[in-house]
Amino acid sequence: MAESRRAYVVCPVCGHAFRAVHASTYVTVGREADLCPKIPGRPSDGARLIRSSVTMCPACSFAAGEPFDRLDLTFDERYGIEERLKEDGLLKVFSKGQPPWLGFHAAEVCGKERSLESRDLGDLCLRASWVCRKEKERPFESTFQLRALRHFMRALQEDDLVGRELSVTTYLVGELNRRLGNHREALNWYVNAGRTTEGDPRVAWLDRLIDRQSKLAREAAA
Ligand SMILES: [Zn+2]
């Protein structure tokens, strides 16, 4: 079902060498309304595959969605990352227990120092929320949905999103609001998302999703 490969990687922050698992391809059977891939098999297997999209160094907790050998960190970035990782409260508490969302959290912490765009930071948090749902970590699912929501809102203000990315990000702001119980807010964002698609046939799937999820939000808001 899923192909995964193990490869030695070297941490670009602390130099530790370790074997990391990458899922190269996996089969999905559609997506949930927040775009979480539906993966055949047990939810925890699906969670494991989604988790393998980030690599985390077991020694210093540096994490990223990109392959480590493609990262070229400056001296200042390395120093800044080390400081952030050392001071991070969640890493202090959870690094021993290694909860399933930890790699995404660490990648977000490091991503801020690497000046990743808000859209990418939001994606890390969104994927963390998917893993939490599959692993039934309910309070953390909401925590990461809220963080993803904030990054996506900032992306809409500051990143120059266009086309499909603009439409999908606007839709996700609606959908995350709905999942967090802000139904009226969600409705406004679904309307905004609908305006960005302008009947583009390439995003007809998104128009259908907007219609369906708007109905749910309207019923819940009534
Ligand atoms: Zn390291």
mmCIF file with all atom_site columns, C-alpha atoms and ligand atoms in Angstrom:
data_model
loop_
_atom_site.group_PDB
_atom_site.id
_atom_site.type_symbol
_atom_site.label_atom_id
_atom_site.label_alt_id
_atom_site.label_comp_id
_atom_site.label_asym_id
_atom_site.label_entity_id
_atom_site.label_seq_id
_atom_site.pdbx_PDB_ins_code
_atom_site.Cartn_x
_atom_site.Cartn_y
_atom_site.Cartn_z
_atom_site.occupancy
_atom_site.B_iso_or_equiv
_atom_site.pdbx_formal_charge
_atom_site.auth_seq_id
_atom_site.auth_comp_id
_atom_site.auth_asym_id
_atom_site.auth_atom_id
_atom_site.pdbx_PDB_model_num
ATOM   1   C  CA . MET A 1 1   ? 0.000   0.000  0.000   1.00 0.00 ? 1   MET A CA 1
ATOM   2   C  CA . ALA A 1 2   ? 2.650   2.493  1.039   1.00 0.00 ? 2   ALA A CA 1
ATOM   3   C  CA . GLU A 1 3   ? 6.200   2.641  -0.071  1.00 0.00 ? 3   GLU A CA 1
ATOM   4   C  CA . SER A 1 4   ? 8.662   3.965  2.400   1.00 0.00 ? 4   SER A CA 1
ATOM   5   C  CA . ARG A 1 5   ? 12.389  4.117  2.373   1.00 0.00 ? 5   ARG A CA 1
ATOM   6   C  CA . ARG A 1 6   ? 14.956  4.684  5.066   1.00 0.00 ? 6   ARG A CA 1
ATOM   7   C  CA . ALA A 1 7   ? 17.937  6.843  4.426   1.00 0.00 ? 7   ALA A CA 1
ATOM   8   C  CA . TYR A 1 8   ? 20.745  8.298  6.450   1.00 0.00 ? 8   TYR A CA 1
ATOM   9   C  CA . VAL A 1 9   ? 20.433  12.000 6.950   1.00 0.00 ? 9   VAL A CA 1
ATOM   10  C  CA . VAL A 1 10  ? 22.660  14.488 8.705   1.00 0.00 ? 10  VAL A CA 1
ATOM   11  C  CA . CYS A 1 11  ? 21.084  17.181 10.864  1.00 0.00 ? 11  CYS A CA 1
ATOM   12  C  CA . PRO A 1 12  ? 22.041  20.608 9.454   1.00 0.00 ? 12  PRO A CA 1
ATOM   13  C  CA . VAL A 1 13  ? 21.923  22.134 12.940  1.00 0.00 ? 13  VAL A CA 1
ATOM   14  C  CA . CYS A 1 14  ? 23.803  19.711 15.234  1.00 0.00 ? 14  CYS A CA 1
ATOM   15  C  CA . GLY A 1 15  ? 25.488  17.344 12.741  1.00 0.00 ? 15  GLY A CA 1
ATOM   16  C  CA . HIS A 1 16  ? 23.884  14.196 14.204  1.00 0.00 ? 16  HIS A CA 1
ATOM   17  C  CA . ALA A 1 17  ? 23.517  11.392 11.613  1.00 0.00 ? 17  ALA A CA 1
ATOM   18  C  CA . PHE A 1 18  ? 20.453  9.150  11.807  1.00 0.00 ? 18  PHE A CA 1
ATOM   19  C  CA . ARG A 1 19  ? 18.132  7.042  9.691   1.00 0.00 ? 19  ARG A CA 1
ATOM   20  C  CA . ALA A 1 20  ? 14.928  8.788  8.694   1.00 0.00 ? 20  ALA A CA 1
ATOM   21  C  CA . VAL A 1 21  ? 11.832  7.220  7.160   1.00 0.00 ? 21  VAL A CA 1
ATOM   22  C  CA . HIS A 1 22  ? 10.284  8.823  4.113   1.00 0.00 ? 22  HIS A CA 1
ATOM   23  C  CA . ALA A 1 23  ? 7.009   7.702  2.620   1.00 0.00 ? 23  ALA A CA 1
ATOM   24  C  CA . SER A 1 24  ? 7.585   8.224  -1.074  1.00 0.00 ? 24  SER A CA 1
ATOM   25  C  CA . THR A 1 25  ? 4.114   7.380  -2.318  1.00 0.00 ? 25  THR A CA 1
ATOM   26  C  CA . TYR A 1 26  ? 0.865   6.297  -0.730  1.00 0.00 ? 26  TYR A CA 1
ATOM   27  C  CA . VAL A 1 27  ? -2.620  5.549  -1.931  1.00 0.00 ? 27  VAL A CA 1
ATOM   28  C  CA . THR A 1 28  ? -5.426  7.878  -0.884  1.00 0.00 ? 28  THR A CA 1
ATOM   29  C  CA . VAL A 1 29  ? -9.149  7.405  -1.337  1.00 0.00 ? 29  VAL A CA 1
ATOM   30  C  CA . GLY A 1 30  ? -10.277 11.011 -1.430  1.00 0.00 ? 30  GLY A CA 1
ATOM   31  C  CA . ARG A 1 31  ? -10.000 13.788 1.102   1.00 0.00 ? 31  ARG A CA 1
ATOM   32  C  CA . GLU A 1 32  ? -11.970 15.030 4.073   1.00 0.00 ? 32  GLU A CA 1
ATOM   33  C  CA . ALA A 1 33  ? -13.430 18.541 3.943   1.00 0.00 ? 33  ALA A CA 1
ATOM   34  C  CA . ASP A 1 34  ? -10.283 20.044 5.517   1.00 0.00 ? 34  ASP A CA 1
ATOM   35  C  CA . LEU A 1 35  ? -8.295  18.251 2.749   1.00 0.00 ? 35  LEU A CA 1
ATOM   36  C  CA . CYS A 1 36  ? -6.956  15.566 5.123   1.00 0.00 ? 36  CYS A CA 1
ATOM   37  C  CA . PRO A 1 37  ? -6.137  12.561 2.900   1.00 0.00 ? 37  PRO A CA 1
ATOM   38  C  CA . LYS A 1 38  ? -8.205  9.450  3.496   1.00 0.00 ? 38  LYS A CA 1
ATOM   39  C  CA . ILE A 1 39  ? -5.747  6.567  3.572   1.00 0.00 ? 39  ILE A CA 1
ATOM   40  C  CA . PRO A 1 40  ? -6.853  2.915  3.537   1.00 0.00 ? 40  PRO A CA 1
ATOM   41  C  CA . GLY A 1 41  ? -6.057  0.872  6.646   1.00 0.00 ? 41  GLY A CA 1
ATOM   42  C  CA . ARG A 1 42  ? -5.964  1.861  10.290  1.00 0.00 ? 42  ARG A CA 1
ATOM   43  C  CA . PRO A 1 43  ? -6.049  5.585  11.123  1.00 0.00 ? 43  PRO A CA 1
ATOM   44  C  CA . SER A 1 44  ? -2.725  5.237  12.941  1.00 0.00 ? 44  SER A CA 1
ATOM   45  C  CA . ASP A 1 45  ? -1.127  3.909  9.725   1.00 0.00 ? 45  ASP A CA 1
ATOM   46  C  CA . GLY A 1 46  ? -2.424  6.970  7.906   1.00 0.00 ? 46  GLY A CA 1
ATOM   47  C  CA . ALA A 1 47  ? -1.096  9.188  10.688  1.00 0.00 ? 47  ALA A CA 1
ATOM   48  C  CA . ARG A 1 48  ? 2.331   7.555  10.352  1.00 0.00 ? 48  ARG A CA 1
ATOM   49  C  CA . LEU A 1 49  ? 2.420   8.287  6.619   1.00 0.00 ? 49  LEU A CA 1
ATOM   50  C  CA . ILE A 1 50  ? 1.434   11.920 7.094   1.00 0.00 ? 50  ILE A CA 1
ATOM   51  C  CA . ARG A 1 51  ? 4.038   12.220 9.850   1.00 0.00 ? 51  ARG A CA 1
ATOM   52  C  CA . SER A 1 52  ? 6.786   11.028 7.550   1.00 0.00 ? 52  SER A CA 1
ATOM   53  C  CA . SER A 1 53  ? 6.420   14.267 5.558   1.00 0.00 ? 53  SER A CA 1
ATOM   54  C  CA . VAL A 1 54  ? 8.539   15.953 8.215   1.00 0.00 ? 54  VAL A CA 1
ATOM   55  C  CA . THR A 1 55  ? 11.937  14.833 9.460   1.00 0.00 ? 55  THR A CA 1
ATOM   56  C  CA . MET A 1 56  ? 12.998  15.560 13.035  1.00 0.00 ? 56  MET A CA 1
ATOM   57  C  CA . CYS A 1 57  ? 16.497  15.176 14.427  1.00 0.00 ? 57  CYS A CA 1
ATOM   58  C  CA . PRO A 1 58  ? 16.352  12.889 17.507  1.00 0.00 ? 58  PRO A CA 1
ATOM   59  C  CA . ALA A 1 59  ? 19.297  14.713 19.076  1.00 0.00 ? 59  ALA A CA 1
ATOM   60  C  CA . CYS A 1 60  ? 18.380  18.420 18.887  1.00 0.00 ? 60  CYS A CA 1
ATOM   61  C  CA . SER A 1 61  ? 14.728  18.313 17.615  1.00 0.00 ? 61  SER A CA 1
ATOM   62  C  CA . PHE A 1 62  ? 15.467  20.339 14.491  1.00 0.00 ? 62  PHE A CA 1
ATOM   63  C  CA . ALA A 1 63  ? 12.667  19.529 12.044  1.00 0.00 ? 63  ALA A CA 1
ATOM   64  C  CA . ALA A 1 64  ? 11.668  20.455 8.507   1.00 0.00 ? 64  ALA A CA 1
ATOM   65  C  CA . GLY A 1 65  ? 9.363   19.360 5.713   1.00 0.00 ? 65  GLY A CA 1
ATOM   66  C  CA . GLU A 1 66  ? 12.199  19.620 3.192   1.00 0.00 ? 66  GLU A CA 1
ATOM   67  C  CA . PRO A 1 67  ? 14.920  16.964 2.826   1.00 0.00 ? 67  PRO A CA 1
ATOM   68  C  CA . PHE A 1 68  ? 17.762  17.889 5.189   1.00 0.00 ? 68  PHE A CA 1
ATOM   69  C  CA . ASP A 1 69  ? 20.420  17.728 2.459   1.00 0.00 ? 69  ASP A CA 1
ATOM   70  C  CA . ARG A 1 70  ? 18.629  20.470 0.548   1.00 0.00 ? 70  ARG A CA 1
ATOM   71  C  CA . LEU A 1 71  ? 18.782  22.907 3.453   1.00 0.00 ? 71  LEU A CA 1
ATOM   72  C  CA . ASP A 1 72  ? 21.519  25.458 3.497   1.00 0.00 ? 72  ASP A CA 1
ATOM   73  C  CA . LEU A 1 73  ? 21.312  27.228 6.839   1.00 0.00 ? 73  LEU A CA 1
ATOM   74  C  CA . THR A 1 74  ? 23.354  30.306 7.657   1.00 0.00 ? 74  THR A CA 1
ATOM   75  C  CA . PHE A 1 75  ? 25.330  30.525 10.877  1.00 0.00 ? 75  PHE A CA 1
ATOM   76  C  CA . ASP A 1 76  ? 22.771  32.964 12.304  1.00 0.00 ? 76  ASP A CA 1
ATOM   77  C  CA . GLU A 1 77  ? 19.862  30.708 11.362  1.00 0.00 ? 77  GLU A CA 1
ATOM   78  C  CA . ARG A 1 78  ? 21.506  27.712 13.045  1.00 0.00 ? 78  ARG A CA 1
ATOM   79  C  CA . TYR A 1 79  ? 22.135  29.742 16.183  1.00 0.00 ? 79  TYR A CA 1
ATOM   80  C  CA . GLY A 1 80  ? 18.587  31.149 16.185  1.00 0.00 ? 80  GLY A CA 1
ATOM   81  C  CA . ILE A 1 81  ? 17.098  27.678 15.700  1.00 0.00 ? 81  ILE A CA 1
ATOM   82  C  CA . GLU A 1 82  ? 19.134  26.207 18.564  1.00 0.00 ? 82  GLU A CA 1
ATOM   83  C  CA . GLU A 1 83  ? 17.953  28.993 20.857  1.00 0.00 ? 83  GLU A CA 1
ATOM   84  C  CA . ARG A 1 84  ? 14.297  28.587 19.880  1.00 0.00 ? 84  ARG A CA 1
ATOM   85  C  CA . LEU A 1 85  ? 14.417  24.800 20.300  1.00 0.00 ? 85  LEU A CA 1
ATOM   86  C  CA . LYS A 1 86  ? 16.022  25.128 23.726  1.00 0.00 ? 86  LYS A CA 1
ATOM   87  C  CA . GLU A 1 87  ? 13.432  27.625 24.925  1.00 0.00 ? 87  GLU A CA 1
ATOM   88  C  CA . ASP A 1 88  ? 10.321  25.991 23.496  1.00 0.00 ? 88  ASP A CA 1
ATOM   89  C  CA . GLY A 1 89  ? 7.895   24.973 26.231  1.00 0.00 ? 89  GLY A CA 1
ATOM   90  C  CA . LEU A 1 90  ? 6.106   22.160 24.377  1.00 0.00 ? 90  LEU A CA 1
ATOM   91  C  CA . LEU A 1 91  ? 9.395   20.562 23.321  1.00 0.00 ? 91  LEU A CA 1
ATOM   92  C  CA . LYS A 1 92  ? 10.611  20.684 26.927  1.00 0.00 ? 92  LYS A CA 1
ATOM   93  C  CA . VAL A 1 93  ? 7.520   18.863 28.147  1.00 0.00 ? 93  VAL A CA 1
ATOM   94  C  CA . PHE A 1 94  ? 6.891   16.449 25.280  1.00 0.00 ? 94  PHE A CA 1
ATOM   95  C  CA . SER A 1 95  ? 10.218  15.554 23.663  1.00 0.00 ? 95  SER A CA 1
ATOM   96  C  CA . LYS A 1 96  ? 10.588  12.399 25.809  1.00 0.00 ? 96  LYS A CA 1
ATOM   97  C  CA . GLY A 1 97  ? 7.084   11.082 25.046  1.00 0.00 ? 97  GLY A CA 1
ATOM   98  C  CA . GLN A 1 98  ? 7.334   11.875 21.293  1.00 0.00 ? 98  GLN A CA 1
ATOM   99  C  CA . PRO A 1 99  ? 3.611   12.502 20.647  1.00 0.00 ? 99  PRO A CA 1
ATOM   100 C  CA . PRO A 1 100 ? 2.641   12.107 16.951  1.00 0.00 ? 100 PRO A CA 1
ATOM   101 C  CA . TRP A 1 101 ? 2.363   15.877 16.325  1.00 0.00 ? 101 TRP A CA 1
ATOM   102 C  CA . LEU A 1 102 ? 5.785   16.768 17.756  1.00 0.00 ? 102 LEU A CA 1
ATOM   103 C  CA . GLY A 1 103 ? 7.691   16.838 14.440  1.00 0.00 ? 103 GLY A CA 1
ATOM   104 C  CA . PHE A 1 104 ? 5.221   19.322 12.935  1.00 0.00 ? 104 PHE A CA 1
ATOM   105 C  CA . HIS A 1 105 ? 5.413   21.524 15.998  1.00 0.00 ? 105 HIS A CA 1
ATOM   106 C  CA . ALA A 1 106 ? 9.222   21.491 15.871  1.00 0.00 ? 106 ALA A CA 1
ATOM   107 C  CA . ALA A 1 107 ? 9.142   22.204 12.126  1.00 0.00 ? 107 ALA A CA 1
ATOM   108 C  CA . GLU A 1 108 ? 6.901   25.204 12.794  1.00 0.00 ? 108 GLU A CA 1
ATOM   109 C  CA . VAL A 1 109 ? 9.263   26.520 15.502  1.00 0.00 ? 109 VAL A CA 1
ATOM   110 C  CA . CYS A 1 110 ? 12.273  26.113 13.181  1.00 0.00 ? 110 CYS A CA 1
ATOM   111 C  CA . GLY A 1 111 ? 10.303  27.408 10.178  1.00 0.00 ? 111 GLY A CA 1
ATOM   112 C  CA . LYS A 1 112 ? 9.691   30.727 11.921  1.00 0.00 ? 112 LYS A CA 1
ATOM   113 C  CA . GLU A 1 113 ? 13.438  31.184 12.354  1.00 0.00 ? 113 GLU A CA 1
ATOM   114 C  CA . ARG A 1 114 ? 13.982  30.198 8.705   1.00 0.00 ? 114 ARG A CA 1
ATOM   115 C  CA . SER A 1 115 ? 11.394  32.835 7.674   1.00 0.00 ? 115 SER A CA 1
ATOM   116 C  CA . LEU A 1 116 ? 9.089   30.367 5.946   1.00 0.00 ? 116 LEU A CA 1
ATOM   117 C  CA . GLU A 1 117 ? 5.997   31.956 4.438   1.00 0.00 ? 117 GLU A CA 1
ATOM   118 C  CA . SER A 1 118 ? 2.833   31.939 6.529   1.00 0.00 ? 118 SER A CA 1
ATOM   119 C  CA . ARG A 1 119 ? 1.139   29.644 4.002   1.00 0.00 ? 119 ARG A CA 1
ATOM   120 C  CA . ASP A 1 120 ? 3.837   26.999 4.622   1.00 0.00 ? 120 ASP A CA 1
ATOM   121 C  CA . LEU A 1 121 ? 3.722   27.400 8.418   1.00 0.00 ? 121 LEU A CA 1
ATOM   122 C  CA . GLY A 1 122 ? -0.053  26.990 8.192   1.00 0.00 ? 122 GLY A CA 1
ATOM   123 C  CA . ASP A 1 123 ? 0.365   23.797 6.175   1.00 0.00 ? 123 ASP A CA 1
ATOM   124 C  CA . LEU A 1 124 ? 2.600   22.302 8.868   1.00 0.00 ? 124 LEU A CA 1
ATOM   125 C  CA . CYS A 1 125 ? -0.028  23.066 11.526  1.00 0.00 ? 125 CYS A CA 1
ATOM   126 C  CA . LEU A 1 126 ? -2.870  21.782 9.344   1.00 0.00 ? 126 LEU A CA 1
ATOM   127 C  CA . ARG A 1 127 ? -1.046  18.480 8.813   1.00 0.00 ? 127 ARG A CA 1
ATOM   128 C  CA . ALA A 1 128 ? -0.394  18.289 12.563  1.00 0.00 ? 128 ALA A CA 1
ATOM   129 C  CA . SER A 1 129 ? -4.158  18.631 13.143  1.00 0.00 ? 129 SER A CA 1
ATOM   130 C  CA . TRP A 1 130 ? -4.825  15.756 10.701  1.00 0.00 ? 130 TRP A CA 1
ATOM   131 C  CA . VAL A 1 131 ? -2.393  13.522 12.572  1.00 0.00 ? 131 VAL A CA 1
ATOM   132 C  CA . CYS A 1 132 ? -4.025  14.465 15.890  1.00 0.00 ? 132 CYS A CA 1
ATOM   133 C  CA . ARG A 1 133 ? -7.472  13.557 14.521  1.00 0.00 ? 133 ARG A CA 1
ATOM   134 C  CA . LYS A 1 134 ? -6.281  10.198 13.222  1.00 0.00 ? 134 LYS A CA 1
ATOM   135 C  CA . GLU A 1 135 ? -4.597  9.552  16.580  1.00 0.00 ? 135 GLU A CA 1
ATOM   136 C  CA . LYS A 1 136 ? -7.618  10.843 18.571  1.00 0.00 ? 136 LYS A CA 1
ATOM   137 C  CA . GLU A 1 137 ? -5.650  13.633 20.256  1.00 0.00 ? 137 GLU A CA 1
ATOM   138 C  CA . ARG A 1 138 ? -8.693  15.898 20.390  1.00 0.00 ? 138 ARG A CA 1
ATOM   139 C  CA . PRO A 1 139 ? -7.411  18.937 22.359  1.00 0.00 ? 139 PRO A CA 1
ATOM   140 C  CA . PHE A 1 140 ? -4.245  19.092 20.264  1.00 0.00 ? 140 PHE A CA 1
ATOM   141 C  CA . GLU A 1 141 ? -6.276  18.811 17.072  1.00 0.00 ? 141 GLU A CA 1
ATOM   142 C  CA . SER A 1 142 ? -8.009  22.093 17.992  1.00 0.00 ? 142 SER A CA 1
ATOM   143 C  CA . THR A 1 143 ? -4.735  23.702 19.070  1.00 0.00 ? 143 THR A CA 1
ATOM   144 C  CA . PHE A 1 144 ? -3.191  23.047 15.663  1.00 0.00 ? 144 PHE A CA 1
ATOM   145 C  CA . GLN A 1 145 ? -6.357  24.022 13.777  1.00 0.00 ? 145 GLN A CA 1
ATOM   146 C  CA . LEU A 1 146 ? -6.256  27.392 15.525  1.00 0.00 ? 146 LEU A CA 1
ATOM   147 C  CA . ARG A 1 147 ? -2.568  27.857 14.715  1.00 0.00 ? 147 ARG A CA 1
ATOM   148 C  CA . ALA A 1 148 ? -3.142  26.873 11.069  1.00 0.00 ? 148 ALA A CA 1
ATOM   149 C  CA . LEU A 1 149 ? -6.046  29.327 10.928  1.00 0.00 ? 149 LEU A CA 1
ATOM   150 C  CA . ARG A 1 150 ? -3.862  32.202 12.189  1.00 0.00 ? 150 ARG A CA 1
ATOM   151 C  CA . HIS A 1 151 ? -1.050  31.438 9.739   1.00 0.00 ? 151 HIS A CA 1
ATOM   152 C  CA . PHE A 1 152 ? -3.503  31.206 6.817   1.00 0.00 ? 152 PHE A CA 1
ATOM   153 C  CA . MET A 1 153 ? -5.135  34.541 7.792   1.00 0.00 ? 153 MET A CA 1
ATOM   154 C  CA . ARG A 1 154 ? -1.680  36.136 7.850   1.00 0.00 ? 154 ARG A CA 1
ATOM   155 C  CA . ALA A 1 155 ? -0.882  34.504 4.488   1.00 0.00 ? 155 ALA A CA 1
ATOM   156 C  CA . LEU A 1 156 ? -3.986  36.104 2.979   1.00 0.00 ? 156 LEU A CA 1
ATOM   157 C  CA . GLN A 1 157 ? -2.823  39.500 4.224   1.00 0.00 ? 157 GLN A CA 1
ATOM   158 C  CA . GLU A 1 158 ? 0.901   39.259 3.567   1.00 0.00 ? 158 GLU A CA 1
ATOM   159 C  CA . ASP A 1 159 ? 1.810   36.517 1.067   1.00 0.00 ? 159 ASP A CA 1
ATOM   160 C  CA . ASP A 1 160 ? 0.966   37.188 -2.565  1.00 0.00 ? 160 ASP A CA 1
ATOM   161 C  CA . LEU A 1 161 ? -1.381  34.281 -3.067  1.00 0.00 ? 161 LEU A CA 1
ATOM   162 C  CA . VAL A 1 162 ? -3.045  33.882 -6.430  1.00 0.00 ? 162 VAL A CA 1
ATOM   163 C  CA . GLY A 1 163 ? -5.169  31.362 -8.292  1.00 0.00 ? 163 GLY A CA 1
ATOM   164 C  CA . ARG A 1 164 ? -5.747  27.975 -6.770  1.00 0.00 ? 164 ARG A CA 1
ATOM   165 C  CA . GLU A 1 165 ? -3.600  28.682 -3.718  1.00 0.00 ? 165 GLU A CA 1
ATOM   166 C  CA . LEU A 1 166 ? -5.613  31.809 -2.903  1.00 0.00 ? 166 LEU A CA 1
ATOM   167 C  CA . SER A 1 167 ? -8.906  29.938 -3.314  1.00 0.00 ? 167 SER A CA 1
ATOM   168 C  CA . VAL A 1 168 ? -7.840  26.923 -1.258  1.00 0.00 ? 168 VAL A CA 1
ATOM   169 C  CA . THR A 1 169 ? -6.339  29.060 1.536   1.00 0.00 ? 169 THR A CA 1
ATOM   170 C  CA . THR A 1 170 ? -9.480  31.211 1.769   1.00 0.00 ? 170 THR A CA 1
ATOM   171 C  CA . TYR A 1 171 ? -11.641 28.078 1.830   1.00 0.00 ? 171 TYR A CA 1
ATOM   172 C  CA . LEU A 1 172 ? -9.478  26.544 4.576   1.00 0.00 ? 172 LEU A CA 1
ATOM   173 C  CA . VAL A 1 173 ? -9.902  29.660 6.734   1.00 0.00 ? 173 VAL A CA 1
ATOM   174 C  CA . GLY A 1 174 ? -13.657 29.034 6.438   1.00 0.00 ? 174 GLY A CA 1
ATOM   175 C  CA . GLU A 1 175 ? -13.418 25.313 7.102   1.00 0.00 ? 175 GLU A CA 1
ATOM   176 C  CA . LEU A 1 176 ? -11.086 25.693 10.099  1.00 0.00 ? 176 LEU A CA 1
ATOM   177 C  CA . ASN A 1 177 ? -13.424 28.325 11.580  1.00 0.00 ? 177 ASN A CA 1
ATOM   178 C  CA . ARG A 1 178 ? -16.332 25.906 11.130  1.00 0.00 ? 178 ARG A CA 1
ATOM   179 C  CA . ARG A 1 179 ? -14.443 23.084 12.823  1.00 0.00 ? 179 ARG A CA 1
ATOM   180 C  CA . LEU A 1 180 ? -13.566 25.407 15.708  1.00 0.00 ? 180 LEU A CA 1
ATOM   181 C  CA . GLY A 1 181 ? -17.258 26.273 16.151  1.00 0.00 ? 181 GLY A CA 1
ATOM   182 C  CA . ASN A 1 182 ? -17.222 29.768 14.573  1.00 0.00 ? 182 ASN A CA 1
ATOM   183 C  CA . HIS A 1 183 ? -20.035 29.062 12.128  1.00 0.00 ? 183 HIS A CA 1
ATOM   184 C  CA . ARG A 1 184 ? -20.920 32.633 11.101  1.00 0.00 ? 184 ARG A CA 1
ATOM   185 C  CA . GLU A 1 185 ? -17.271 33.483 10.557  1.00 0.00 ? 185 GLU A CA 1
ATOM   186 C  CA . ALA A 1 186 ? -16.975 30.301 8.486   1.00 0.00 ? 186 ALA A CA 1
ATOM   187 C  CA . LEU A 1 187 ? -19.908 31.352 6.278   1.00 0.00 ? 187 LEU A CA 1
ATOM   188 C  CA . ASN A 1 188 ? -18.253 34.703 5.485   1.00 0.00 ? 188 ASN A CA 1
ATOM   189 C  CA . TRP A 1 189 ? -15.035 32.981 4.463   1.00 0.00 ? 189 TRP A CA 1
ATOM   190 C  CA . TYR A 1 190 ? -16.829 30.421 2.284   1.00 0.00 ? 190 TYR A CA 1
ATOM   191 C  CA . VAL A 1 191 ? -18.418 33.375 0.457   1.00 0.00 ? 191 VAL A CA 1
ATOM   192 C  CA . ASN A 1 192 ? -14.975 34.987 0.028   1.00 0.00 ? 192 ASN A CA 1
ATOM   193 C  CA . ALA A 1 193 ? -13.558 31.691 -1.232  1.00 0.00 ? 193 ALA A CA 1
ATOM   194 C  CA . GLY A 1 194 ? -16.411 31.371 -3.755  1.00 0.00 ? 194 GLY A CA 1
ATOM   195 C  CA . ARG A 1 195 ? -15.567 34.849 -5.096  1.00 0.00 ? 195 ARG A CA 1
ATOM   196 C  CA . THR A 1 196 ? -11.962 33.820 -5.756  1.00 0.00 ? 196 THR A CA 1
ATOM   197 C  CA . THR A 1 197 ? -12.849 30.766 -7.860  1.00 0.00 ? 197 THR A CA 1
ATOM   198 C  CA . GLU A 1 198 ? -15.005 32.781 -10.327 1.00 0.00 ? 198 GLU A CA 1
ATOM   199 C  CA . GLY A 1 199 ? -16.326 29.635 -11.969 1.00 0.00 ? 199 GLY A CA 1
ATOM   200 C  CA . ASP A 1 200 ? -12.817 28.428 -12.903 1.00 0.00 ? 200 ASP A CA 1
ATOM   201 C  CA . PRO A 1 201 ? -13.453 24.833 -14.103 1.00 0.00 ? 201 PRO A CA 1
ATOM   202 C  CA . ARG A 1 202 ? -10.116 23.671 -12.674 1.00 0.00 ? 202 ARG A CA 1
ATOM   203 C  CA . VAL A 1 203 ? -11.421 24.298 -9.154  1.00 0.00 ? 203 VAL A CA 1
ATOM   204 C  CA . ALA A 1 204 ? -14.970 22.994 -9.691  1.00 0.00 ? 204 ALA A CA 1
ATOM   205 C  CA . TRP A 1 205 ? -14.259 20.456 -6.921  1.00 0.00 ? 205 TRP A CA 1
ATOM   206 C  CA . LEU A 1 206 ? -13.650 23.367 -4.541  1.00 0.00 ? 206 LEU A CA 1
ATOM   207 C  CA . ASP A 1 207 ? -16.925 25.088 -5.538  1.00 0.00 ? 207 ASP A CA 1
ATOM   208 C  CA . ARG A 1 208 ? -18.771 21.863 -4.702  1.00 0.00 ? 208 ARG A CA 1
ATOM   209 C  CA . LEU A 1 209 ? -16.977 21.652 -1.358  1.00 0.00 ? 209 LEU A CA 1
ATOM   210 C  CA . ILE A 1 210 ? -17.794 25.298 -0.566  1.00 0.00 ? 210 ILE A CA 1
ATOM   211 C  CA . ASP A 1 211 ? -21.509 24.649 -1.270  1.00 0.00 ? 211 ASP A CA 1
ATOM   212 C  CA . ARG A 1 212 ? -21.605 21.555 0.877   1.00 0.00 ? 212 ARG A CA 1
ATOM   213 C  CA . GLN A 1 213 ? -19.707 23.014 3.832   1.00 0.00 ? 213 GLN A CA 1
ATOM   214 C  CA . SER A 1 214 ? -21.682 26.298 3.688   1.00 0.00 ? 214 SER A CA 1
ATOM   215 C  CA . LYS A 1 215 ? -24.851 24.267 4.145   1.00 0.00 ? 215 LYS A CA 1
ATOM   216 C  CA . LEU A 1 216 ? -23.401 22.599 7.248   1.00 0.00 ? 216 LEU A CA 1
ATOM   217 C  CA . ALA A 1 217 ? -22.285 25.940 8.699   1.00 0.00 ? 217 ALA A CA 1
ATOM   218 C  CA . ARG A 1 218 ? -25.662 27.557 7.969   1.00 0.00 ? 218 ARG A CA 1
ATOM   219 C  CA . GLU A 1 219 ? -27.514 24.731 9.732   1.00 0.00 ? 219 GLU A CA 1
ATOM   220 C  CA . ALA A 1 220 ? -25.190 24.940 12.739  1.00 0.00 ? 220 ALA A CA 1
ATOM   221 C  CA . ALA A 1 221 ? -25.444 28.753 12.926  1.00 0.00 ? 221 ALA A CA 1
ATOM   222 C  CA . ALA A 1 222 ? -29.277 28.757 12.777  1.00 0.00 ? 222 ALA A CA 1
HETATM 223 ZN ZN . ZN  B 2 .   ? 20.130  17.905 15.310  1.00 0.00 ? 1   ZN  B ZN 1
#
